[in-house]
Coordinates of C-alpha atoms in Angstrom, one line a residue:
Chain C
M4 CA 0.0 0.0 0.0
E5 CA 1.2 3.5 -0.7
H6 CA 0.1 6.3 1.6
L7 CA -0.2 9.9 0.4
D8 CA -1.2 13.1 2.3
Y9 CA -2.1 16.5 1.0
E10 CA -3.2 19.8 2.5
L11 CA -4.4 22.2 -0.2
P12 CA -6.0 25.7 -0.3
S13 CA -9.7 25.5 -1.4
R14 CA -12.8 27.7 -1.3
P15 CA -14.7 27.2 2.0
Q16 CA -17.5 24.6 1.9
P17 CA -20.5 26.4 3.3
H18 CA -22.5 23.3 4.4
R19 CA -22.0 21.1 7.5
R20 CA -23.3 17.6 8.0
E21 CA -22.3 14.2 9.6
P22 CA -19.5 12.2 7.9
L23 CA -20.3 10.9 4.4
L24 CA -19.1 7.8 2.5
V25 CA -19.3 7.5 -1.3
G26 CA -17.9 4.8 -3.6
V27 CA -16.8 1.2 -3.0
V28 CA -13.4 -0.4 -2.4
G29 CA -13.4 -2.6 -5.5
S30 CA -11.0 -3.1 -8.4
G31 CA -10.7 0.1 -10.4
N32 CA -12.8 1.9 -7.9
C33 CA -12.3 3.7 -4.5
E34 CA -14.3 4.9 -1.5
L35 CA -14.1 8.4 0.0
L36 CA -14.9 9.4 3.6
L37 CA -15.7 13.1 4.0
E38 CA -15.7 14.8 7.4
G39 CA -15.4 18.4 8.7
G40 CA -12.3 19.4 10.6
P41 CA -9.6 21.4 8.8
P42 CA -9.6 25.2 8.7
A43 CA -12.3 26.7 6.4
D44 CA -9.9 27.5 3.6
R45 CA -7.9 24.2 3.6
C46 CA -8.8 20.7 2.3
R47 CA -6.9 17.7 3.7
I48 CA -6.8 14.6 1.5
S49 CA -5.3 11.3 2.7
I50 CA -5.0 8.5 0.2
K51 CA -4.2 4.8 0.7
T52 CA -3.8 3.1 -2.6
S53 CA -2.8 -0.5 -3.7
A54 CA -1.2 1.0 -6.9
H55 CA 2.4 2.1 -6.2
G56 CA 4.2 4.8 -8.1
F57 CA 1.4 7.1 -9.1
A58 CA 2.1 10.0 -6.6
P59 CA 2.6 12.7 -9.4
I60 CA -0.8 11.8 -10.9
W61 CA -2.6 11.9 -7.5
T62 CA -1.0 15.3 -6.9
A63 CA -2.4 16.6 -10.2
V64 CA -5.9 15.1 -9.6
V65 CA -6.3 16.4 -6.0
A66 CA -4.8 19.9 -6.9
D67 CA -7.3 20.2 -9.7
F68 CA -10.1 19.2 -7.4
A69 CA -9.2 21.6 -4.6
A70 CA -9.0 24.4 -7.1
R71 CA -12.4 23.8 -8.8
A72 CA -14.5 22.6 -5.8
A73 CA -15.6 24.2 -2.5
A74 CA -13.7 21.7 -0.4
G75 CA -12.3 24.0 2.3
G76 CA -12.9 22.8 5.8
L77 CA -13.2 19.1 4.6
Q78 CA -11.0 16.1 5.4
I79 CA -11.2 13.5 2.7
E80 CA -9.8 10.0 3.2
I81 CA -9.6 7.7 0.2
N82 CA -9.2 3.9 0.1
D83 CA -8.2 3.1 -3.5
V84 CA -7.9 -0.1 -5.5
G85 CA -6.4 1.3 -8.7
A86 CA -9.1 3.7 -9.8
T87 CA -8.2 5.7 -12.9
P88 CA -7.7 9.5 -12.5
A89 CA -11.0 10.1 -14.3
V90 CA -12.8 7.8 -11.8
V91 CA -11.2 9.5 -8.8
S92 CA -12.2 13.0 -10.1
L93 CA -15.8 11.8 -10.6
R94 CA -15.9 10.3 -7.1
L95 CA -14.6 13.6 -5.6
D96 CA -17.2 15.6 -7.5
Q97 CA -19.9 13.1 -6.5
A98 CA -18.8 13.4 -2.8
I99 CA -19.1 17.2 -2.8
E100 CA -22.5 17.0 -4.6
A101 CA -23.8 14.4 -2.0
W102 CA -22.4 16.4 0.9
E103 CA -24.3 19.6 -0.3
E104 CA -27.5 17.7 -1.2
S105 CA -28.0 16.2 2.3
A106 CA -26.4 18.9 4.3
N107 CA -27.8 19.7 7.8
V108 CA -27.2 23.5 7.4
Chain A
M27 CA -31.9 7.1 -11.4
S28 CA -31.6 3.3 -11.9
R29 CA -33.8 1.2 -9.6
S30 CA -32.0 -2.1 -10.4
Y31 CA -31.4 -3.9 -7.2
Y32 CA -28.6 -5.9 -8.9
E33 CA -26.7 -2.9 -10.0
A34 CA -27.1 -0.8 -6.8
S35 CA -24.5 -0.6 -4.1
A36 CA -25.2 -1.9 -0.6
R37 CA -25.9 1.6 0.7
E38 CA -28.2 2.4 -2.3
R39 CA -30.2 -0.8 -1.8
L40 CA -30.6 -0.2 1.9
A41 CA -31.7 3.4 1.3
G42 CA -34.3 2.1 -1.2
V43 CA -35.6 -0.8 0.8
V44 CA -36.3 0.9 4.2
D45 CA -38.4 4.0 4.7
A46 CA -36.8 7.1 3.3
G47 CA -34.5 8.9 5.8
S48 CA -35.3 6.4 8.6
F49 CA -31.9 4.6 8.6
H50 CA -29.5 5.1 11.6
E51 CA -26.2 3.3 11.1
F52 CA -24.3 1.4 13.9
V53 CA -20.5 1.4 13.7
P54 CA -20.5 3.9 10.8
P55 CA -17.6 4.4 8.4
A56 CA -16.3 7.3 10.4
A57 CA -15.7 4.9 13.4
R58 CA -13.1 3.3 11.1
V59 CA -13.5 -0.2 12.5
T60 CA -11.6 -1.8 9.6
S61 CA -10.1 -5.3 9.2
P62 CA -6.8 -5.8 11.1
H63 CA -6.1 -8.8 9.0
L64 CA -6.1 -6.9 5.7
A65 CA -3.9 -4.3 7.2
Q66 CA -1.4 -6.9 8.2
L67 CA -1.5 -8.3 4.6
D68 CA -1.0 -4.7 3.3
Q69 CA -4.3 -5.0 1.5
P70 CA -6.9 -2.2 1.0
V71 CA -9.5 -1.9 3.7
A72 CA -13.0 -0.5 3.6
F73 CA -14.2 1.9 6.3
D74 CA -17.3 -0.3 6.9
D75 CA -15.6 -3.6 6.2
G76 CA -18.1 -4.4 3.5
V77 CA -21.3 -4.4 5.5
V78 CA -23.7 -1.6 6.6
V79 CA -25.7 -2.3 9.8
G80 CA -28.3 -0.3 11.6
R81 CA -31.8 0.5 12.6
A82 CA -34.6 1.8 10.4
T83 CA -38.3 1.5 9.7
L84 CA -40.1 -0.4 7.0
A85 CA -43.7 0.5 6.2
G86 CA -43.5 2.4 9.5
R87 CA -42.4 -0.6 11.6
P88 CA -39.1 -0.9 13.3
V89 CA -36.5 -3.2 11.7
L90 CA -32.8 -3.9 12.2
V91 CA -31.1 -4.2 8.9
A92 CA -27.8 -5.2 7.3
A93 CA -26.6 -4.8 3.8
Q94 CA -23.5 -6.5 2.4
E95 CA -21.4 -4.8 -0.3
G96 CA -20.5 -7.4 -2.9
G97 CA -18.1 -4.9 -4.6
F98 CA -15.7 -5.1 -1.6
L99 CA -13.9 -8.5 -1.7
G100 CA -17.0 -10.2 -3.0
G101 CA -19.0 -9.2 0.1
A102 CA -17.1 -11.9 1.9
I103 CA -17.3 -12.3 5.7
G104 CA -14.2 -11.4 7.7
E105 CA -13.8 -10.8 11.4
V106 CA -15.2 -7.3 11.7
H107 CA -17.8 -7.8 9.0
G108 CA -19.0 -10.9 10.9
A109 CA -18.9 -9.1 14.3
K110 CA -21.1 -6.3 13.0
L111 CA -23.7 -8.8 11.8
L112 CA -23.5 -10.8 15.0
G113 CA -24.0 -7.6 17.1
L114 CA -27.0 -6.7 15.1
I115 CA -28.6 -10.2 15.6
E116 CA -27.9 -10.1 19.3
R117 CA -29.5 -6.7 19.5
A118 CA -32.6 -8.0 17.8
R119 CA -33.2 -10.4 20.6
T120 CA -33.5 -7.6 23.1
E121 CA -35.0 -4.8 20.8
R122 CA -37.6 -7.1 19.2
P123 CA -38.0 -5.3 15.9
A124 CA -40.7 -6.3 13.4
A125 CA -38.0 -8.0 11.5
L126 CA -34.2 -8.5 11.1
L127 CA -33.5 -7.8 7.4
F128 CA -30.4 -9.1 5.6
L129 CA -29.6 -7.7 2.2
F130 CA -27.2 -10.6 1.3
D131 CA -24.5 -10.1 -1.3
S132 CA -21.6 -12.3 -0.5
G133 CA -19.4 -15.1 -1.6
G134 CA -19.0 -16.5 1.9
V135 CA -15.9 -16.5 4.0
R136 CA -13.2 -13.9 3.3
L137 CA -10.1 -16.0 2.4
H138 CA -7.7 -13.4 3.7
E139 CA -8.9 -14.0 7.2
A140 CA -10.3 -17.5 6.8
N141 CA -10.3 -18.8 10.3
A142 CA -11.9 -15.7 11.8
G143 CA -14.4 -15.7 8.9
L144 CA -15.3 -19.4 9.5
V145 CA -15.8 -18.8 13.2
A146 CA -18.0 -15.8 12.3
V147 CA -20.2 -17.8 10.0
S148 CA -20.7 -20.5 12.6
E149 CA -21.5 -17.8 15.2
L150 CA -23.9 -16.1 12.8
I151 CA -25.8 -19.4 12.1
R152 CA -26.1 -20.0 15.8
A153 CA -27.2 -16.5 16.5
I154 CA -29.9 -16.5 13.8
L155 CA -31.4 -19.8 15.0
R156 CA -31.4 -18.5 18.6
A157 CA -33.0 -15.2 17.5
R158 CA -35.7 -17.2 15.6
R159 CA -36.3 -19.4 18.6
D160 CA -36.9 -16.2 20.5
G161 CA -39.5 -15.1 17.9
V162 CA -37.4 -12.6 15.9
R163 CA -38.5 -12.7 12.3
C164 CA -35.4 -13.1 10.0
L165 CA -35.9 -12.1 6.4
G166 CA -33.2 -12.4 3.6
L167 CA -33.1 -10.5 0.3
I168 CA -31.0 -11.9 -2.5
G169 CA -30.5 -10.1 -5.8
G170 CA -27.1 -8.6 -5.7
A171 CA -24.3 -9.0 -8.3
G172 CA -22.2 -11.1 -6.0
G173 CA -25.0 -13.6 -5.2
C174 CA -25.2 -15.5 -2.0
F175 CA -22.7 -18.4 -1.7
G176 CA -20.6 -20.4 0.7
G177 CA -21.1 -19.6 4.4
T178 CA -23.4 -16.8 3.5
G179 CA -25.6 -19.2 1.6
L180 CA -25.9 -21.3 4.8
I181 CA -26.8 -18.2 6.8
A182 CA -29.4 -17.2 4.3
R183 CA -31.1 -20.6 4.5
C184 CA -31.3 -20.2 8.3
C185 CA -33.7 -17.3 7.9
D186 CA -37.5 -17.5 8.1
R187 CA -38.1 -16.2 4.6
L188 CA -36.2 -15.3 1.5
V189 CA -37.0 -12.9 -1.3
M190 CA -35.1 -13.4 -4.5
S191 CA -35.0 -12.0 -8.0
E192 CA -34.3 -14.2 -11.0
E193 CA -30.9 -12.5 -11.2
G194 CA -30.1 -13.4 -7.6
R195 CA -28.1 -16.6 -7.0
L196 CA -28.0 -18.8 -4.0
A197 CA -26.0 -21.9 -3.4
M198 CA -23.4 -23.5 -1.1
S199 CA -20.3 -24.0 -3.3
G200 CA -20.1 -21.3 -6.0
P201 CA -19.7 -22.2 -9.7
E202 CA -15.9 -21.5 -9.7
V203 CA -15.4 -23.5 -6.6
I204 CA -17.1 -26.5 -8.1
E205 CA -15.2 -26.3 -11.3
T206 CA -11.9 -26.0 -9.4
A207 CA -12.7 -29.0 -7.2
R208 CA -14.4 -31.3 -9.7
G209 CA -13.3 -30.1 -13.2
V210 CA -15.0 -28.3 -16.0
E211 CA -16.9 -31.5 -17.1
E212 CA -18.7 -31.4 -13.8
F213 CA -19.5 -27.7 -13.9
D214 CA -18.4 -25.0 -16.4
S215 CA -18.5 -21.8 -14.4
R216 CA -18.3 -19.7 -17.5
D217 CA -21.6 -21.1 -18.8
R218 CA -23.8 -18.3 -17.5
A219 CA -27.1 -20.1 -18.5
L220 CA -26.0 -23.1 -16.5
V221 CA -25.0 -21.0 -13.5
W222 CA -28.4 -19.2 -13.4
R223 CA -30.3 -22.5 -14.1
V224 CA -28.9 -24.2 -11.0
T225 CA -28.4 -21.3 -8.6
G226 CA -30.7 -18.6 -9.8
G227 CA -33.9 -17.3 -8.3
K228 CA -36.3 -19.3 -10.5
H229 CA -34.7 -22.6 -9.5
R230 CA -34.7 -21.6 -5.8
Y231 CA -38.4 -20.6 -6.0
L232 CA -39.4 -23.9 -7.7
L233 CA -37.5 -25.8 -5.0
G234 CA -39.3 -23.9 -2.3
E235 CA -36.2 -22.2 -0.9
A236 CA -37.1 -18.7 -2.0
D237 CA -40.5 -17.6 -0.6
R238 CA -41.0 -14.7 -3.0
L239 CA -39.6 -14.1 -6.5
V240 CA -39.6 -10.5 -7.6
E241 CA -38.3 -8.4 -10.6
D242 CA -34.8 -6.9 -10.3
D243 CA -36.2 -3.7 -8.8
V244 CA -35.5 -2.1 -5.4
D245 CA -39.2 -1.2 -4.9
Q246 CA -40.3 -4.8 -5.5
F247 CA -37.8 -6.1 -2.9
R248 CA -39.1 -3.4 -0.6
A249 CA -42.7 -4.3 -1.1
A250 CA -42.0 -8.1 -0.7
A251 CA -40.1 -7.5 2.5
A252 CA -42.8 -5.2 3.9
D253 CA -45.4 -7.9 3.1
L254 CA -43.4 -10.5 5.0
L255 CA -43.4 -8.4 8.2
D256 CA -46.6 -10.3 9.1
S257 CA -45.4 -13.7 8.1
E258 CA -45.2 -16.5 10.7
A259 CA -42.1 -16.4 12.9
G260 CA -40.6 -18.6 15.5
L261 CA -38.5 -21.8 15.3
T262 CA -39.4 -25.1 17.0
L263 CA -37.7 -28.4 17.2
A264 CA -40.6 -29.9 15.2
A265 CA -40.0 -27.4 12.4
V266 CA -36.3 -28.3 12.2
E267 CA -37.2 -32.0 12.0
R268 CA -39.8 -31.3 9.3
E269 CA -37.1 -29.4 7.3
H270 CA -34.7 -32.3 7.7
A271 CA -37.4 -34.7 6.4
R272 CA -38.1 -32.4 3.5
L273 CA -34.5 -32.3 2.5
Q274 CA -34.2 -36.1 2.8
Q275 CA -37.2 -36.4 0.5
R276 CA -35.7 -33.9 -1.9
W277 CA -32.5 -35.9 -2.0
Q278 CA -34.4 -39.1 -2.8
R279 CA -36.5 -37.5 -5.5
F280 CA -33.8 -35.5 -7.3
A281 CA -30.4 -36.8 -6.5
D282 CA -29.9 -38.5 -9.9
C283 CA -30.8 -35.3 -11.9
D284 CA -27.9 -33.9 -13.9
D285 CA -29.3 -30.4 -14.4
A286 CA -32.1 -28.2 -13.0
P287 CA -34.6 -28.7 -15.9
E288 CA -34.8 -32.4 -15.0
I289 CA -35.8 -31.4 -11.5
W290 CA -38.4 -29.0 -12.9
Q291 CA -39.8 -31.7 -15.1
R292 CA -40.2 -34.0 -12.1
L293 CA -41.9 -31.2 -10.2
G294 CA -44.5 -31.1 -13.0
V295 CA -43.4 -28.2 -15.2
D296 CA -44.6 -29.0 -18.7
N297 CA -41.9 -27.3 -20.7
P298 CA -38.9 -27.0 -18.4
A299 CA -36.6 -25.9 -21.3
E300 CA -38.7 -22.7 -21.5
V301 CA -38.4 -21.8 -17.8
P302 CA -35.3 -19.6 -18.1
L303 CA -36.9 -17.5 -20.8
L304 CA -40.3 -16.9 -19.2
P305 CA -41.1 -13.4 -18.0
L306 CA -41.7 -13.3 -14.2
D307 CA -45.6 -13.2 -14.4
Q308 CA -45.7 -16.2 -16.8
F309 CA -43.1 -18.1 -14.7
L310 CA -45.1 -17.6 -11.5
A311 CA -48.2 -18.8 -13.2
V312 CA -46.4 -22.1 -14.1
A313 CA -44.3 -22.4 -10.9
D314 CA -47.1 -21.7 -8.4
G315 CA -49.0 -24.8 -9.6
C316 CA -46.2 -27.3 -9.0
R317 CA -43.3 -25.9 -6.8
S318 CA -42.2 -27.5 -3.6
A319 CA -43.9 -26.0 -0.6
P320 CA -41.4 -23.9 1.4

């Protein structure tokens, strides 16, 4: 397993809710657990992946996500089994959408 | 949005089967109770260890419910996965819900933690039988992509009632296990028509093992489960002995059959070769006249 940690600037996420899980830990797929916690303008992303040697691609995918989404104040943990960059990006967008859809506030 | 039960994830199925917004999860993903065995093997873990458990209502009545995620290691039962199910069953004995609902989707014991998984399966069988003896109604739903095999197949058949779709599969040894152990002449696991003929919902319904057969649709599973909330519950020694006698009779009647259609013929189905192609309503019209009583 390879373990990667990021803390990136991102627009503050206005909604608050209980932790949220999206995705499945299956081949070519990944699950994401979202929780509040970090400062409002920072997004923390922690990745555990079974595919070694793809750190530069993860760095590009999460930087792109943090720049386009309102992920500030969120901590995102990812369990990955070789999801492609496109799948990871879609899962990240799905997670933000689901977070905002069922927000408490 | 797709309403296919087969294609849905465990969490999607669960959300569709119980009353909207009523689900409260026990040991949720954020608790991070993950498999210590997979971590030791440096394998990916899932935050819920492949099973969602909790409390909800179904048609306004309280239920305890579990949903296995077939996408994570085939929904297989490891130590944590098993402990979550066991805790739910034990809870049912004191909480007395209208039913204990299992959304099965599992190939059986998780081989990465085989001993712990085997212990879990035996504990779960014992717990379900004990809960049934105490009057807890245990209902199983089978229609996921992973099917219901191995130890999970045994657990499912310990329930009071089972709801299946034609796409659902239920058996002890799975097709690939049989082929590995006995050779491709015995069972070709890549022959999908064969796999569904001998493990699929229609066969299980004709044999009296599935109590309801529904379309591959979350709402139909929900309706069937709600309908079974008033089914007879309770387990007696006499009922277990009746079941043993029934299985003995089944063995005597069908043991020399080479394939499911021979069994259907002996049950009295006029055109057994047509059974796999019949739409659900036509199949039920044929099957309800001749199937083995559950």
